[in-house]
Coordinates of C-alpha atoms in Angstrom, one line a residue:
Chain T
G856 CA 105.2 108.8 101.6
Q857 CA 101.7 108.0 103.2
Q858 CA 99.2 107.2 100.6
L859 CA 94.9 106.9 100.9
N860 CA 93.4 104.6 98.2
Q861 CA 90.0 105.8 98.3
S862 CA 87.0 104.2 96.2
P863 CA 85.0 104.1 94.3
Q864 CA 87.0 107.1 91.8
S865 CA 83.6 107.9 90.5
M866 CA 79.6 107.6 91.2
F867 CA 76.0 108.3 89.4
I868 CA 73.3 107.7 91.6
Q869 CA 69.5 108.1 91.6
E870 CA 68.6 110.8 93.8
G871 CA 67.3 109.6 97.0
E872 CA 69.9 106.6 97.1
D873 CA 72.5 105.9 99.7
V874 CA 75.7 106.0 98.9
S875 CA 79.0 104.4 100.0
M876 CA 82.2 105.5 100.1
N877 CA 85.6 103.8 101.8
C878 CA 89.2 105.0 102.2
T879 CA 92.4 102.5 102.8
S880 CA 96.0 103.2 103.8
S881 CA 98.5 100.8 104.4
S882 CA 100.0 103.5 107.1
I883 CA 98.3 104.0 110.6
F884 CA 96.1 107.5 111.2
N885 CA 95.4 109.4 114.6
T886 CA 92.8 111.0 113.2
W887 CA 90.4 110.8 110.3
L888 CA 88.4 113.5 108.0
W889 CA 86.1 113.8 105.5
Y890 CA 85.9 116.5 103.2
K891 CA 83.5 118.0 100.2
Q892 CA 85.0 120.0 97.7
E893 CA 82.7 121.9 94.9
P894 CA 83.8 123.1 91.7
G895 CA 85.8 126.8 92.4
E896 CA 86.2 126.2 96.0
G897 CA 88.7 125.0 98.6
P898 CA 87.5 121.6 100.8
V899 CA 84.8 121.9 103.3
L900 CA 85.1 119.6 106.9
L901 CA 81.9 117.2 107.2
I902 CA 83.1 114.7 109.5
A903 CA 86.1 114.4 111.6
L904 CA 86.8 110.8 113.7
Y905 CA 89.4 110.1 116.4
K906 CA 89.1 107.1 117.9
A907 CA 89.9 103.4 116.2
G908 CA 86.2 102.3 115.9
E909 CA 84.5 105.6 116.3
L910 CA 81.1 106.3 114.2
T911 CA 79.9 109.6 113.8
S912 CA 76.9 111.2 112.2
N913 CA 76.3 114.9 110.7
G914 CA 72.6 114.6 109.1
R915 CA 72.0 112.2 106.5
L916 CA 76.1 111.9 106.4
T917 CA 77.9 108.6 108.3
A918 CA 81.4 108.1 108.6
Q919 CA 83.1 105.2 110.7
F920 CA 86.9 105.1 112.0
G921 CA 88.2 101.8 111.3
I922 CA 89.0 99.3 113.7
T923 CA 92.6 98.9 112.9
R924 CA 93.4 102.8 112.3
K925 CA 93.9 102.2 108.5
D926 CA 90.5 102.4 107.1
S927 CA 87.5 104.7 107.2
F928 CA 84.2 104.7 105.2
L929 CA 81.4 107.3 104.2
N930 CA 78.0 106.9 104.0
I931 CA 75.3 109.6 102.3
S932 CA 71.9 108.4 103.0
A933 CA 68.5 109.8 101.0
S934 CA 71.1 111.3 98.4
I935 CA 69.7 115.1 97.4
P936 CA 71.3 117.0 94.1
S937 CA 73.1 119.4 96.5
D938 CA 75.0 115.7 97.2
V939 CA 77.2 116.4 94.1
G940 CA 81.0 117.3 94.4
I941 CA 84.0 115.4 95.0
Y942 CA 84.5 113.5 98.8
F943 CA 88.1 113.5 99.6
C944 CA 89.6 111.4 102.5
A945 CA 92.0 112.7 104.7
G946 CA 94.1 111.0 107.8
L947 CA 96.3 113.0 110.1
A948 CA 99.4 111.3 111.5
P949 CA 102.9 112.6 112.3
G950 CA 105.1 114.3 109.7
A951 CA 108.3 116.0 109.1
G952 CA 107.8 118.6 111.9
S953 CA 104.3 118.5 113.1
Y954 CA 101.1 116.2 112.4
Q955 CA 100.2 116.0 108.7
L956 CA 97.1 116.0 106.4
T957 CA 97.2 113.4 103.8
F958 CA 94.8 113.3 101.2
G959 CA 93.0 110.2 99.1
K960 CA 92.3 111.3 95.5
G961 CA 88.4 111.8 96.0
T962 CA 85.3 109.9 94.8
K963 CA 83.4 112.1 92.3
L964 CA 79.6 112.0 92.9
S965 CA 76.7 112.7 90.5
V966 CA 73.2 112.7 91.2
I967 CA 70.7 112.2 88.8
P968 CA 67.4 113.9 89.9
Chain H
E28 CA 82.7 135.0 110.7
A29 CA 84.9 135.5 107.6
G30 CA 86.7 132.6 105.8
V31 CA 89.8 132.3 104.6
A32 CA 90.6 134.8 101.9
Q33 CA 92.9 134.3 98.7
S34 CA 94.1 136.2 96.0
P35 CA 94.3 136.3 92.7
R36 CA 91.6 133.3 92.0
Y37 CA 93.3 133.1 88.5
K38 CA 96.6 133.4 87.3
I39 CA 98.1 132.5 83.7
I40 CA 101.4 132.9 83.1
E41 CA 104.3 131.8 81.2
K42 CA 106.9 129.2 82.2
R43 CA 109.7 130.7 83.8
Q44 CA 108.1 133.6 85.0
S45 CA 107.5 134.3 88.9
V46 CA 104.2 134.3 90.3
A47 CA 102.9 134.9 94.1
F48 CA 100.0 134.3 96.0
W49 CA 98.3 135.6 98.7
C50 CA 96.6 134.5 101.9
N51 CA 94.6 135.8 104.9
P52 CA 93.5 133.1 107.2
I53 CA 90.4 133.1 109.6
S54 CA 91.3 135.6 112.2
G55 CA 92.5 134.0 115.5
H56 CA 93.9 130.8 113.6
A57 CA 97.4 130.5 114.6
T58 CA 98.7 127.7 111.5
L59 CA 98.4 128.3 108.2
Y60 CA 99.2 125.5 105.5
W61 CA 99.8 125.8 102.0
Y62 CA 98.5 123.3 99.4
Q63 CA 99.4 122.5 96.0
Q64 CA 96.3 120.4 94.1
I65 CA 96.7 119.0 90.8
L66 CA 93.6 118.4 88.5
G67 CA 92.4 115.0 89.7
Q68 CA 94.2 114.7 92.8
G69 CA 93.5 115.2 96.8
P70 CA 95.6 118.5 98.2
K71 CA 98.9 117.9 98.7
L72 CA 100.7 119.9 102.0
L73 CA 103.5 122.1 100.7
I74 CA 104.3 123.8 103.9
Q75 CA 102.8 124.6 107.4
F76 CA 103.5 127.2 109.9
Q77 CA 102.7 127.7 113.4
N78 CA 102.1 131.7 113.8
N79 CA 105.3 133.1 112.1
G80 CA 107.3 130.0 112.2
V81 CA 108.0 127.2 109.7
V82 CA 106.8 124.0 111.3
D83 CA 106.8 121.7 108.3
D84 CA 108.9 122.3 104.4
S85 CA 109.5 118.4 103.7
Q86 CA 107.7 118.6 100.3
L87 CA 108.1 122.4 99.1
P88 CA 110.4 122.3 96.3
K89 CA 112.7 124.9 97.8
D90 CA 115.0 125.5 94.6
R91 CA 111.6 127.7 92.9
F92 CA 108.8 127.7 95.9
S93 CA 109.2 130.0 98.6
A94 CA 106.6 131.5 101.4
E95 CA 107.0 133.6 104.3
R96 CA 103.6 134.6 107.5
L97 CA 106.4 138.0 108.6
K98 CA 103.8 138.7 111.1
G99 CA 102.0 135.6 112.0
V100 CA 99.1 136.2 110.0
D101 CA 98.6 136.6 106.4
S102 CA 101.1 134.6 104.0
T103 CA 102.9 134.7 100.2
L104 CA 103.6 131.7 98.2
K105 CA 105.9 132.6 95.5
I106 CA 107.0 130.9 92.3
Q107 CA 110.3 131.2 90.6
P108 CA 111.0 130.2 87.8
A109 CA 107.5 128.6 87.0
K110 CA 107.5 125.2 85.4
L111 CA 104.5 123.6 83.3
E112 CA 104.0 120.5 86.2
D113 CA 103.4 123.8 88.6
S114 CA 99.8 124.1 86.7
A115 CA 97.7 123.7 89.6
V116 CA 95.4 124.9 92.5
Y117 CA 96.7 126.5 95.3
L118 CA 94.8 126.2 98.5
C119 CA 95.6 128.3 101.8
A120 CA 94.0 126.8 104.9
S121 CA 94.5 127.9 108.5
S122 CA 93.2 126.3 112.1
L123 CA 92.9 126.5 115.5
G124 CA 96.7 125.3 116.1
A125 CA 96.0 122.9 118.9
L126 CA 97.1 119.3 118.3
V127 CA 93.9 117.5 119.1
D128 CA 92.3 119.7 115.9
L129 CA 95.1 120.0 113.5
G130 CA 92.8 117.7 111.2
E131 CA 90.1 120.4 111.2
Q132 CA 91.3 123.0 108.9
Y133 CA 89.4 125.6 106.9
F134 CA 90.4 125.9 103.4
G135 CA 90.0 129.0 101.2
P136 CA 88.8 129.3 97.4
G137 CA 92.2 128.6 95.8
T138 CA 94.2 130.3 93.4
R139 CA 93.7 128.7 89.5
L140 CA 97.4 128.7 87.9
T141 CA 98.2 127.9 84.2
V142 CA 101.7 128.1 83.1
T143 CA 102.2 128.1 79.3

């Protein structure tokens, strides 16, 4: 099946620093999405990207849909303690019966106050 | 707006026992998904419903897992009999169902299953 390679696996940063994480695949995706998951909760959608080359911001978060449609990155500027969590990239592509969302393994972000 | 509801939040069973999870999606959401999330991994789709019909169950281990959404609203996922490797968080998600926003899924808090 389709696989997403997400890196880094984990990050420890100081409060106020910028963060960058990315996701690559050997397959093409129609849509790239970034989710955040906190302990004991389900993933929450942060940003959705629908066109190759698209650059979208949501507050301090910025994400881009790669031109090749096989990669995406997420940047967080001026990190704060509440940014702590696991960030997942996800790609939407045709599946067995409909469009299917495939998730990466996540980037665990820790912010040191 | 109420979010996706799931119950129970936690369940511990012995291997070979049966277990069932319940999900109530966001009102008006036509598409419902069940995911399995093993510790340290991203969620993996098990089954997708559009209203009360199955759209994709290609990754559902059908020898032991079953799911239904009889009235096109809430859904149950059952495991019978459970194996040790079924220990995971089972997440339910829903979306409006329009093709363009199938990726915009809203997740419930999940049910953490431990099989001993």
